[in-house]
């Protein structure tokens, strides 16, 4: 990994490298407890740097067509692909993840860049996007209006959470760069190393114009103060931090456009009619256990609430518990380990506290925390084994629907009928993802469709699993760049990805009113939505 514990990671802003002048914050290996590297942004001129990003990076990107910027994304993906092994090593060291979980982050990032490269290629040589058709404003259509979307003249400040240092960077950066908007990423401090390394590798490879991609590590102090009216702020993290950002003068007074991805108490719902061992039952059990343990449950989309018909409460508890009991927890460097660590000892404490809080209103159906860790010291490692909780009276406790324990923890709940189930799901006050498990016949498809449409009002994504797609579906918690990511209410109210829809955030829509001869020259034909 070529880094001594004393190494201070440089920031890159507006084409300049800057090493913080403060003591910095040390990043740790969450399994071994070793100090890794330090991050610091003390002394960095944020206002001046942001201005260089806008003028240098922004102008260079906007001078290109969508197809040319798609080419840049392709080159970025090649740079990252060539260094993939190093990123896996970094992920093991700084995030404590097993190889499969590191892949979700790293390969997920490279895949997402590739999807945006393809989408951009299809937009061709255009430099603006058409938005709707000509609308007549005068008799005979001699004067009218057309809407266009042009890349914003600002920058995209992307503030990320600790759980996806690679994917979190690129799922935000790829649509911004494709739009012609330069990116400043501020990674979460605990896992900033992988983000910083990827940005540095891309800058060193010289595949992007100077100032197009930037990274500021360490404290977030002053970042928002440097934002100007045409900038965008794309945030992923806790609802508490999100609330602070929404009140910041940059947002409240300078109308900086803001997109928030916050926490979410996502659900999985086994449809009525299932029986123990039926295909839908087994699919739910498998997916719940996978979601609870993938990345040690540190996914914003992970299943937190599991709703089953009341007659199946006991059978579901037993089946999910049996799968969780097989999960070996500990040092991700040991091949027998299925689940690694949380990202830090602070998260370890937060997850333990969250479990204790839920245990006040829920029973414990499975608790793996009694088992020994593999190759890891329990006094040092941030490893928490999976815990399945349950409540036979989910109506009685708001806490069950509003508490997100960001670890391998979920709560099982029985429901009486579909209306009751929908009402319980909606008590999450808006979530990122909900999955439904049913059969393939026509009657089941009718019920699944009606339920999906009902729950679409309170989710960003509804994921329907039936036996026909058992081996094909992309997973409850996996965020695919083709589908929308975000959710209403407490999930933040944001929208990311969703194919070309992600470009909306980085463009300004304007109406141009003129004679048809002028309007017909504004834009190429509207590209098909993808
Ligand atoms: P957090 O404490 O809110 O931090 C998120 C980011 O905001 C970090 O980069 C953090 O930097 C920065 N930050 C903190 N205070 C700030 C301030 N006053 N101004 C500007 N930036 C500030 O969240 P977290 O604990 O890292 O992340 C876990 C949460 O994120 C979970 O609740 C999870 O559900 C949510 N999440 C949501 C999604 C989604 O897509 N919806 C995805 C992943 C995670 P420092 O690290 O330096 O403090």
XYZ file of C-alpha atoms and ligand atoms in Angstrom:
578
model
C 0.000 0.000 0.000
C 3.126 2.177 0.029
C 2.118 4.379 2.904
C 3.820 4.806 6.223
C 1.633 5.611 9.232
C 3.035 9.129 9.181
C 2.044 9.825 5.585
C -0.207 12.830 5.189
C -2.451 12.454 2.128
C -2.397 15.509 -0.153
C -5.531 17.371 -1.241
C -5.991 18.306 -4.897
C -7.930 21.457 -5.673
C -8.154 23.491 -8.860
C -5.128 21.908 -10.455
C -2.950 22.343 -7.360
C -1.681 19.818 -4.837
C -1.911 20.885 -1.229
C -0.616 19.175 1.894
C -2.396 20.255 5.063
C -0.349 22.239 7.547
C -2.079 20.885 10.644
C -1.472 17.721 12.627
C -4.174 15.918 10.668
C -6.567 13.123 11.592
C -5.260 9.564 11.604
C -7.114 6.815 9.743
C -7.088 3.329 11.271
C -7.377 -0.300 10.258
C -10.699 -1.216 11.915
C -9.667 -4.859 12.409
C -6.059 -4.598 13.592
C -6.257 -1.117 15.081
C -3.108 0.011 13.198
C -2.665 3.661 12.239
C -2.643 3.965 8.428
C -2.388 7.510 7.057
C -3.456 11.023 8.015
C -5.714 13.547 6.323
C -5.767 17.301 6.760
C -6.973 20.367 4.877
C -5.586 23.060 7.189
C -4.336 26.066 5.240
C -6.167 25.162 2.039
C -7.635 28.232 0.292
C -11.096 26.864 -0.407
C -12.597 29.985 -2.004
C -9.670 30.480 -4.355
C -9.466 26.769 -5.093
C -13.195 26.496 -5.852
C -12.909 29.466 -8.218
C -10.060 27.757 -10.100
C -12.178 24.588 -10.287
C -15.036 26.552 -11.881
C -12.892 28.468 -14.342
C -10.248 25.867 -15.178
C -12.114 22.550 -14.868
C -15.584 23.830 -15.728
C -14.615 25.670 -18.913
C -12.503 22.776 -20.184
C -15.318 20.284 -19.609
C -18.020 22.490 -21.106
C -15.954 22.952 -24.261
C -16.468 19.240 -24.965
C -19.509 17.387 -26.292
C -21.297 14.683 -24.319
C -19.590 12.064 -26.478
C -16.156 13.539 -25.754
C -16.845 13.634 -22.040
C -18.055 10.030 -22.249
C -14.609 9.282 -23.675
C -13.048 10.867 -20.577
C -15.149 8.592 -18.366
C -13.979 5.578 -20.337
C -10.382 6.628 -19.758
C -11.065 7.097 -16.038
C -12.524 3.574 -15.824
C -9.388 2.188 -17.481
C -7.134 3.964 -14.991
C -9.117 2.546 -12.075
C -9.380 -0.940 -13.562
C -5.602 -1.102 -13.943
C -5.157 -0.310 -10.236
C -8.003 -2.482 -8.965
C -5.806 -4.797 -6.871
C -4.327 -1.879 -4.968
C -7.828 -0.585 -4.217
C -8.871 -3.952 -2.803
C -5.829 -3.920 -0.506
C -6.700 -0.413 0.639
C -10.292 -1.371 1.232
C -9.292 -4.340 3.394
C -6.970 -2.104 5.403
C -9.188 0.947 5.883
C -12.729 -0.452 5.662
C -12.139 -3.942 7.067
C -14.186 -5.552 4.307
C -13.969 -9.065 2.840
C -13.180 -9.294 -0.868
C -16.807 -9.637 -2.003
C -17.800 -6.566 -0.027
C -14.871 -4.536 -1.353
C -16.043 -5.555 -4.834
C -19.480 -4.023 -4.223
C -17.715 -0.714 -3.647
C -14.846 -0.857 -6.150
C -16.299 -2.876 -9.025
C -19.641 -1.135 -8.459
C -17.826 2.178 -8.981
C -16.109 1.081 -12.185
C -19.353 -0.395 -13.539
C -21.230 2.832 -12.814
C -18.634 4.918 -14.666
C -18.938 2.503 -17.608
C -22.722 2.883 -17.722
C -22.440 6.685 -17.821
C -19.774 6.460 -20.510
C -22.234 4.464 -22.657
C -25.110 6.842 -21.958
C -22.911 9.799 -22.850
C -21.773 8.184 -26.072
C -25.417 7.901 -27.118
C -25.905 11.662 -26.584
C -23.441 12.236 -29.400
C -21.905 15.565 -30.318
C -24.500 17.734 -28.577
C -23.473 20.355 -26.008
C -26.958 21.062 -24.660
C -29.968 18.844 -24.040
C -33.435 19.375 -25.433
C -36.245 19.366 -22.908
C -39.638 18.833 -24.469
C -40.940 20.038 -27.791
C -41.742 23.358 -29.447
C -44.887 24.969 -28.011
C -46.659 27.660 -30.008
C -47.172 31.020 -28.259
C -48.665 32.807 -31.254
C -51.277 32.013 -33.867
C -49.959 29.638 -36.499
C -46.831 28.897 -34.478
C -44.937 31.943 -35.764
C -43.579 32.494 -32.253
C -43.056 29.849 -29.582
C -41.082 28.343 -26.751
C -38.628 25.509 -26.321
C -36.889 24.354 -23.200
C -33.219 23.505 -23.089
C -30.907 22.129 -20.431
C -27.418 23.593 -20.329
C -24.568 22.510 -18.011
C -24.428 24.648 -14.881
C -21.502 27.078 -14.673
C -20.691 26.015 -11.118
C -19.067 23.008 -9.509
C -20.465 19.927 -7.806
C -19.405 19.596 -4.173
C -19.910 15.945 -3.246
C -19.830 15.124 0.462
C -19.844 11.391 1.078
C -20.531 8.904 3.843
C -17.937 6.428 5.112
C -19.483 3.240 3.780
C -18.761 3.576 0.045
C -15.463 5.423 -0.458
C -15.196 4.264 -4.097
C -18.773 3.911 -5.356
C -19.917 6.978 -3.373
C -17.328 9.052 -5.218
C -18.052 7.805 -8.726
C -21.836 7.488 -8.615
C -21.804 11.244 -8.002
C -18.780 12.207 -10.104
C -19.642 10.282 -13.289
C -22.972 12.068 -14.010
C -21.430 15.436 -13.058
C -18.401 15.036 -15.328
C -20.591 13.758 -18.149
C -22.713 16.895 -17.701
C -19.642 19.101 -18.023
C -19.488 20.021 -14.343
C -16.250 19.775 -12.314
C -16.303 17.814 -9.062
C -14.907 18.483 -5.603
C -15.256 15.411 -3.406
C -15.064 15.514 0.374
C -14.898 11.899 1.581
C -15.931 10.853 5.080
C -12.777 11.024 7.154
C -12.794 7.466 8.553
C -12.391 5.850 5.101
C -11.013 8.755 3.045
C -7.931 6.870 1.850
C -9.511 4.957 -1.044
C -11.323 8.042 -2.357
C -8.169 10.131 -2.148
C -6.114 7.438 -3.889
C -8.561 7.066 -6.768
C -8.715 10.817 -7.360
C -4.952 11.102 -7.177
C -4.481 8.199 -9.611
C -6.856 9.789 -12.128
C -5.154 13.182 -11.785
C -1.683 11.622 -12.111
C -2.812 9.711 -15.210
C -3.711 13.038 -16.838
C -6.914 11.734 -18.396
C -9.090 14.646 -17.220
C -8.653 18.380 -17.769
C -6.907 20.162 -14.874
C -9.373 21.091 -12.156
C -12.102 18.697 -13.345
C -11.694 16.295 -10.412
C -10.673 17.442 -6.944
C -10.461 16.033 -3.446
C -10.457 17.746 -0.079
C -9.820 15.418 2.866
C -10.270 16.034 6.559
C -12.456 18.636 8.199
C -15.496 19.916 6.357
C -15.020 23.374 7.921
C -15.491 26.180 5.408
C -16.494 23.957 2.483
C -20.045 25.237 2.237
C -18.968 28.846 2.776
C -17.027 28.603 -0.490
C -20.115 27.664 -2.515
C -21.562 30.142 -5.029
C -25.064 30.407 -6.552
C -24.515 28.093 -9.541
C -22.803 25.330 -7.560
C -24.497 22.111 -6.513
C -24.125 20.261 -3.232
C -24.618 16.536 -3.298
C -24.612 15.036 0.190
C -24.767 11.495 1.497
C -24.767 10.908 5.223
C -26.856 11.170 8.329
C -30.139 13.057 8.601
C -28.622 15.204 11.372
C -25.798 16.504 9.176
C -28.247 16.912 6.297
C -30.401 19.190 8.448
C -27.359 21.370 9.211
C -26.516 21.663 5.526
C -30.043 22.649 4.545
C -29.859 25.590 6.967
C -26.472 26.789 5.722
C -26.535 30.274 4.105
C -25.135 28.828 0.846
C -28.330 26.805 0.524
C -30.772 29.116 2.291
C -29.552 32.427 0.811
C -27.505 31.638 -2.297
C -29.926 28.999 -3.660
C -27.197 26.415 -4.061
C -28.971 23.376 -5.434
C -28.815 20.551 -2.913
C -29.387 16.813 -3.165
C -29.597 14.841 0.062
C -29.243 11.088 0.518
C -29.809 10.403 4.207
C -30.630 7.453 6.417
C -33.475 5.104 5.812
C -35.245 2.224 7.554
C -35.833 0.019 4.512
C -38.237 -2.912 4.430
C -38.617 -6.368 2.951
C -42.178 -7.668 2.652
C -43.182 -11.293 2.186
C -46.548 -11.222 0.402
C -49.622 -12.967 1.874
C -50.079 -16.598 0.890
C -46.473 -17.681 1.409
C -45.789 -20.787 3.485
C -42.585 -21.941 5.204
C -40.347 -23.343 2.500
C -42.345 -21.842 -0.384
C -40.223 -20.248 -3.085
C -41.115 -16.683 -2.035
C -40.420 -17.492 1.640
C -36.974 -18.888 0.808
C -36.137 -15.926 -1.414
C -36.974 -13.500 1.392
C -34.947 -15.439 3.952
C -31.916 -15.562 1.683
C -32.079 -11.880 0.782
C -32.584 -10.712 4.370
C -29.541 -12.668 5.579
C -27.473 -11.373 2.656
C -28.541 -7.768 3.180
C -27.865 -7.902 6.912
C -24.321 -9.171 6.432
C -23.096 -7.613 3.174
C -20.669 -4.838 4.113
C -21.560 -5.689 7.721
C -24.942 -4.071 7.160
C -23.346 -0.681 6.430
C -25.465 0.049 3.377
C -27.968 2.870 3.319
C -30.270 0.573 1.346
C -29.910 -2.494 3.606
C -33.040 -4.247 4.865
C -33.784 -3.034 8.408
C -37.410 -4.203 8.790
C -38.715 -7.593 7.677
C -42.499 -7.969 7.419
C -44.090 -11.405 7.189
C -47.675 -12.744 7.514
C -48.259 -13.273 11.239
C -48.502 -17.058 10.949
C -44.948 -17.112 9.564
C -43.238 -15.039 12.279
C -41.718 -18.063 14.060
C -40.702 -19.901 10.884
C -39.094 -16.779 9.406
C -37.191 -16.094 12.635
C -35.870 -19.635 12.633
C -34.895 -19.686 8.945
C -33.177 -16.273 8.957
C -31.444 -17.104 12.251
C -30.156 -20.399 10.811
C -28.563 -18.573 7.864
C -27.037 -15.898 10.095
C -25.551 -18.592 12.361
C -23.405 -19.753 9.445
C -21.759 -16.336 8.997
C -18.154 -16.314 10.209
C -17.035 -12.896 11.435
C -13.550 -11.480 11.874
C -10.391 -10.564 10.011
C -11.171 -10.234 6.275
C -7.651 -11.478 5.458
C -8.671 -14.957 6.691
C -10.312 -16.849 3.809
C -12.879 -18.483 6.085
C -14.311 -15.119 7.147
C -17.596 -14.126 5.477
C -18.134 -10.797 7.218
C -15.446 -8.290 8.193
C -15.614 -5.236 10.401
C -17.533 -2.019 10.759
C -15.470 0.966 9.620
C -14.349 2.136 13.050
C -14.520 1.535 16.749
C -16.836 4.573 16.939
C -19.278 2.775 14.631
C -18.857 -0.365 16.733
C -20.007 1.593 19.788
C -22.867 3.220 17.854
C -24.126 -0.142 16.577
C -23.938 -1.766 20.016
C -25.858 1.189 21.458
C -28.432 0.969 18.653
C -29.005 -2.746 19.295
C -29.443 -2.069 23.015
C -31.938 0.688 22.239
C -34.031 -1.560 19.989
C -33.814 -4.410 22.492
C -35.821 -2.259 24.881
C -38.839 -2.689 22.602
C -37.969 -5.884 20.695
C -37.078 -9.477 21.505
C -33.771 -10.990 20.376
C -34.315 -13.786 17.870
C -30.705 -14.387 16.902
C -27.561 -12.910 18.455
C -24.266 -14.009 16.902
C -22.212 -11.815 19.207
C -21.448 -14.697 21.581
C -19.276 -16.490 19.006
C -15.509 -15.948 18.868
C -14.138 -13.695 16.137
C -11.860 -15.346 13.581
C -8.302 -13.975 13.735
C -9.361 -10.767 15.424
C -9.035 -9.337 18.918
C -12.507 -8.427 20.226
C -10.982 -5.644 22.304
C -9.580 -4.003 19.173
C -11.536 -5.078 16.092
C -14.717 -3.204 15.126
C -16.474 -6.507 14.379
C -20.123 -7.047 15.312
C -21.834 -10.349 14.471
C -25.390 -10.248 13.055
C -28.342 -9.660 15.350
C -31.959 -10.390 14.370
C -34.538 -8.716 16.565
C -38.305 -9.180 16.476
C -41.487 -7.547 17.668
C -44.876 -9.225 17.765
C -46.503 -5.822 18.230
C -44.900 -3.549 15.650
C -47.740 -1.004 15.889
C -46.807 -0.190 19.455
C -43.259 1.092 18.999
C -42.327 3.984 16.715
C -38.671 3.264 17.457
C -38.810 0.081 15.358
C -39.682 2.115 12.283
C -37.427 5.104 12.793
C -34.197 3.678 14.224
C -31.527 2.880 11.679
C -28.810 0.771 13.291
C -26.021 1.061 10.696
C -24.735 -2.499 11.077
C -25.771 -6.170 10.673
C -29.106 -5.688 12.404
C -32.743 -6.109 11.319
C -36.112 -6.458 13.020
C -38.749 -9.031 12.099
C -42.409 -7.986 12.316
C -45.688 -9.853 11.706
C -48.587 -8.261 9.810
C -52.295 -9.136 9.711
C -53.116 -8.302 6.101
C -51.678 -6.335 3.201
C -53.188 -3.035 4.341
C -51.562 -3.490 7.731
C -48.240 -4.370 6.075
C -48.335 -1.279 3.849
C -49.162 0.932 6.825
C -46.218 -0.506 8.776
C -43.819 0.009 5.865
C -44.995 3.617 5.508
C -44.104 4.283 9.151
C -40.491 4.449 7.979
C -41.468 7.996 6.891
C -39.876 7.586 3.474
C -37.169 5.066 2.581
C -34.697 4.335 -0.177
C -35.736 0.787 -1.038
C -38.416 -1.787 -0.335
C -38.451 -5.365 -1.606
C -41.504 -7.564 -2.158
C -41.400 -11.360 -2.316
C -44.185 -13.261 -4.063
C -44.949 -15.968 -6.589
C -45.056 -15.808 -10.388
C -48.735 -16.524 -11.179
C -51.136 -13.871 -12.481
C -52.965 -13.332 -9.189
C -49.652 -12.811 -7.388
C -48.483 -10.441 -10.144
C -51.668 -8.343 -9.680
C -51.056 -8.081 -5.934
C -47.351 -7.333 -6.393
C -48.081 -4.592 -8.928
C -50.708 -2.929 -6.742
C -48.436 -3.097 -3.703
C -45.430 -1.801 -5.649
C -47.432 1.193 -6.891
C -48.743 1.911 -3.413
C -45.262 1.758 -1.876
C -43.717 3.779 -4.715
C -45.177 6.846 -3.014
C -42.877 6.377 -0.018
C -39.769 4.876 -1.655
C -37.215 5.716 -4.301
C -37.117 2.134 -5.502
C -39.354 -0.942 -5.156
C -37.628 -4.256 -5.876
C -39.896 -7.202 -6.663
C -38.508 -10.723 -6.300
C -40.330 -13.782 -7.638
C -39.040 -17.297 -8.410
C -38.694 -16.470 -12.126
C -36.003 -13.862 -11.325
C -34.451 -15.688 -8.360
C -31.073 -16.014 -10.035
C -31.317 -12.795 -12.047
C -32.442 -10.036 -9.752
C -29.857 -7.430 -8.807
C -30.467 -7.519 -5.052
C -32.594 -5.458 -2.683
C -29.742 -3.203 -1.637
C -27.629 -2.994 -4.772
C -27.901 0.405 -6.367
C -27.920 0.081 -10.144
C -26.983 3.208 -12.130
C -29.924 2.581 -14.480
C -32.424 2.913 -11.599
C -33.194 5.840 -9.359
C -31.380 6.062 -6.020
C -32.892 8.251 -3.333
C -36.022 8.384 -1.281
C -38.623 10.819 0.043
C -39.013 12.057 3.613
C -36.406 10.938 6.091
C -34.366 9.328 3.273
C -33.489 12.905 2.324
C -35.824 13.617 -0.584
C -32.981 13.283 -3.078
C -32.596 11.651 -6.462
C -29.378 10.221 -7.842
C -28.574 7.981 -10.800
C -31.585 6.682 -12.757
C -29.678 6.741 -16.040
C -29.741 10.122 -17.777
C -32.052 11.528 -15.116
C -28.923 12.120 -12.996
C -27.826 14.773 -15.475
C -30.768 17.009 -14.536
C -29.103 17.990 -11.258
C -26.069 19.351 -13.118
C -27.968 21.250 -15.814
C -30.024 24.443 -15.709
C -33.334 24.304 -17.506
C -34.346 27.432 -19.375
C -37.099 28.365 -21.787
C -36.110 30.114 -24.997
C -38.891 32.043 -26.753
C -38.359 32.915 -30.383
C -39.368 32.341 -33.972
C -39.302 28.685 -35.111
C -36.248 29.408 -37.294
C -34.270 30.242 -34.160
C -35.734 27.516 -31.979
C -35.118 24.771 -34.509
C -31.400 25.501 -34.314
C -31.186 25.272 -30.511
C -30.843 21.563 -29.925
C -30.477 18.237 -31.679
C -33.423 15.795 -31.457
C -34.343 14.817 -27.873
C -32.341 11.716 -26.843
C -34.381 8.814 -25.560
C -34.510 8.583 -21.749
C -32.489 5.680 -20.365
P -22.326 11.927 8.633
O -21.707 11.969 9.960
O -23.522 12.746 8.381
O -21.147 12.294 7.613
C -21.348 12.299 6.234
C -20.373 13.247 5.586
O -20.649 14.583 5.983
C -18.918 13.008 5.960
O -18.102 13.249 4.853
C -18.671 14.037 7.033
O -17.325 14.354 7.173
C -19.465 15.192 6.494
N -19.864 16.179 7.474
C -20.085 16.020 8.805
N -20.462 17.201 9.345
C -20.479 18.110 8.333
C -20.769 19.510 8.264
N -21.144 20.213 9.341
N -20.670 20.136 7.072
C -20.299 19.454 5.971
N -20.006 18.133 5.984
C -20.098 17.474 7.159
O -22.736 10.464 8.208
P -21.896 9.131 8.405
O -22.059 8.737 9.822
O -20.538 9.287 7.843
O -22.657 8.159 7.435
C -23.587 7.200 7.838
C -24.977 7.628 7.469
O -25.050 7.881 6.084
C -25.995 6.538 7.744
O -27.037 7.077 8.461
C -26.474 6.110 6.377
O -27.798 5.702 6.312
C -26.248 7.309 5.548
N -26.035 6.896 4.170
C -26.978 7.199 3.244
C -26.790 6.816 1.932
C -27.798 7.146 0.867
O -27.470 7.004 -0.308
N -28.982 7.564 1.193
C -25.652 6.124 1.559
C -24.718 5.821 2.540
C -24.921 6.224 3.853
P -16.443 13.689 8.363
O -16.391 12.240 8.115
O -15.124 14.348 8.208
O -17.133 14.051 9.639
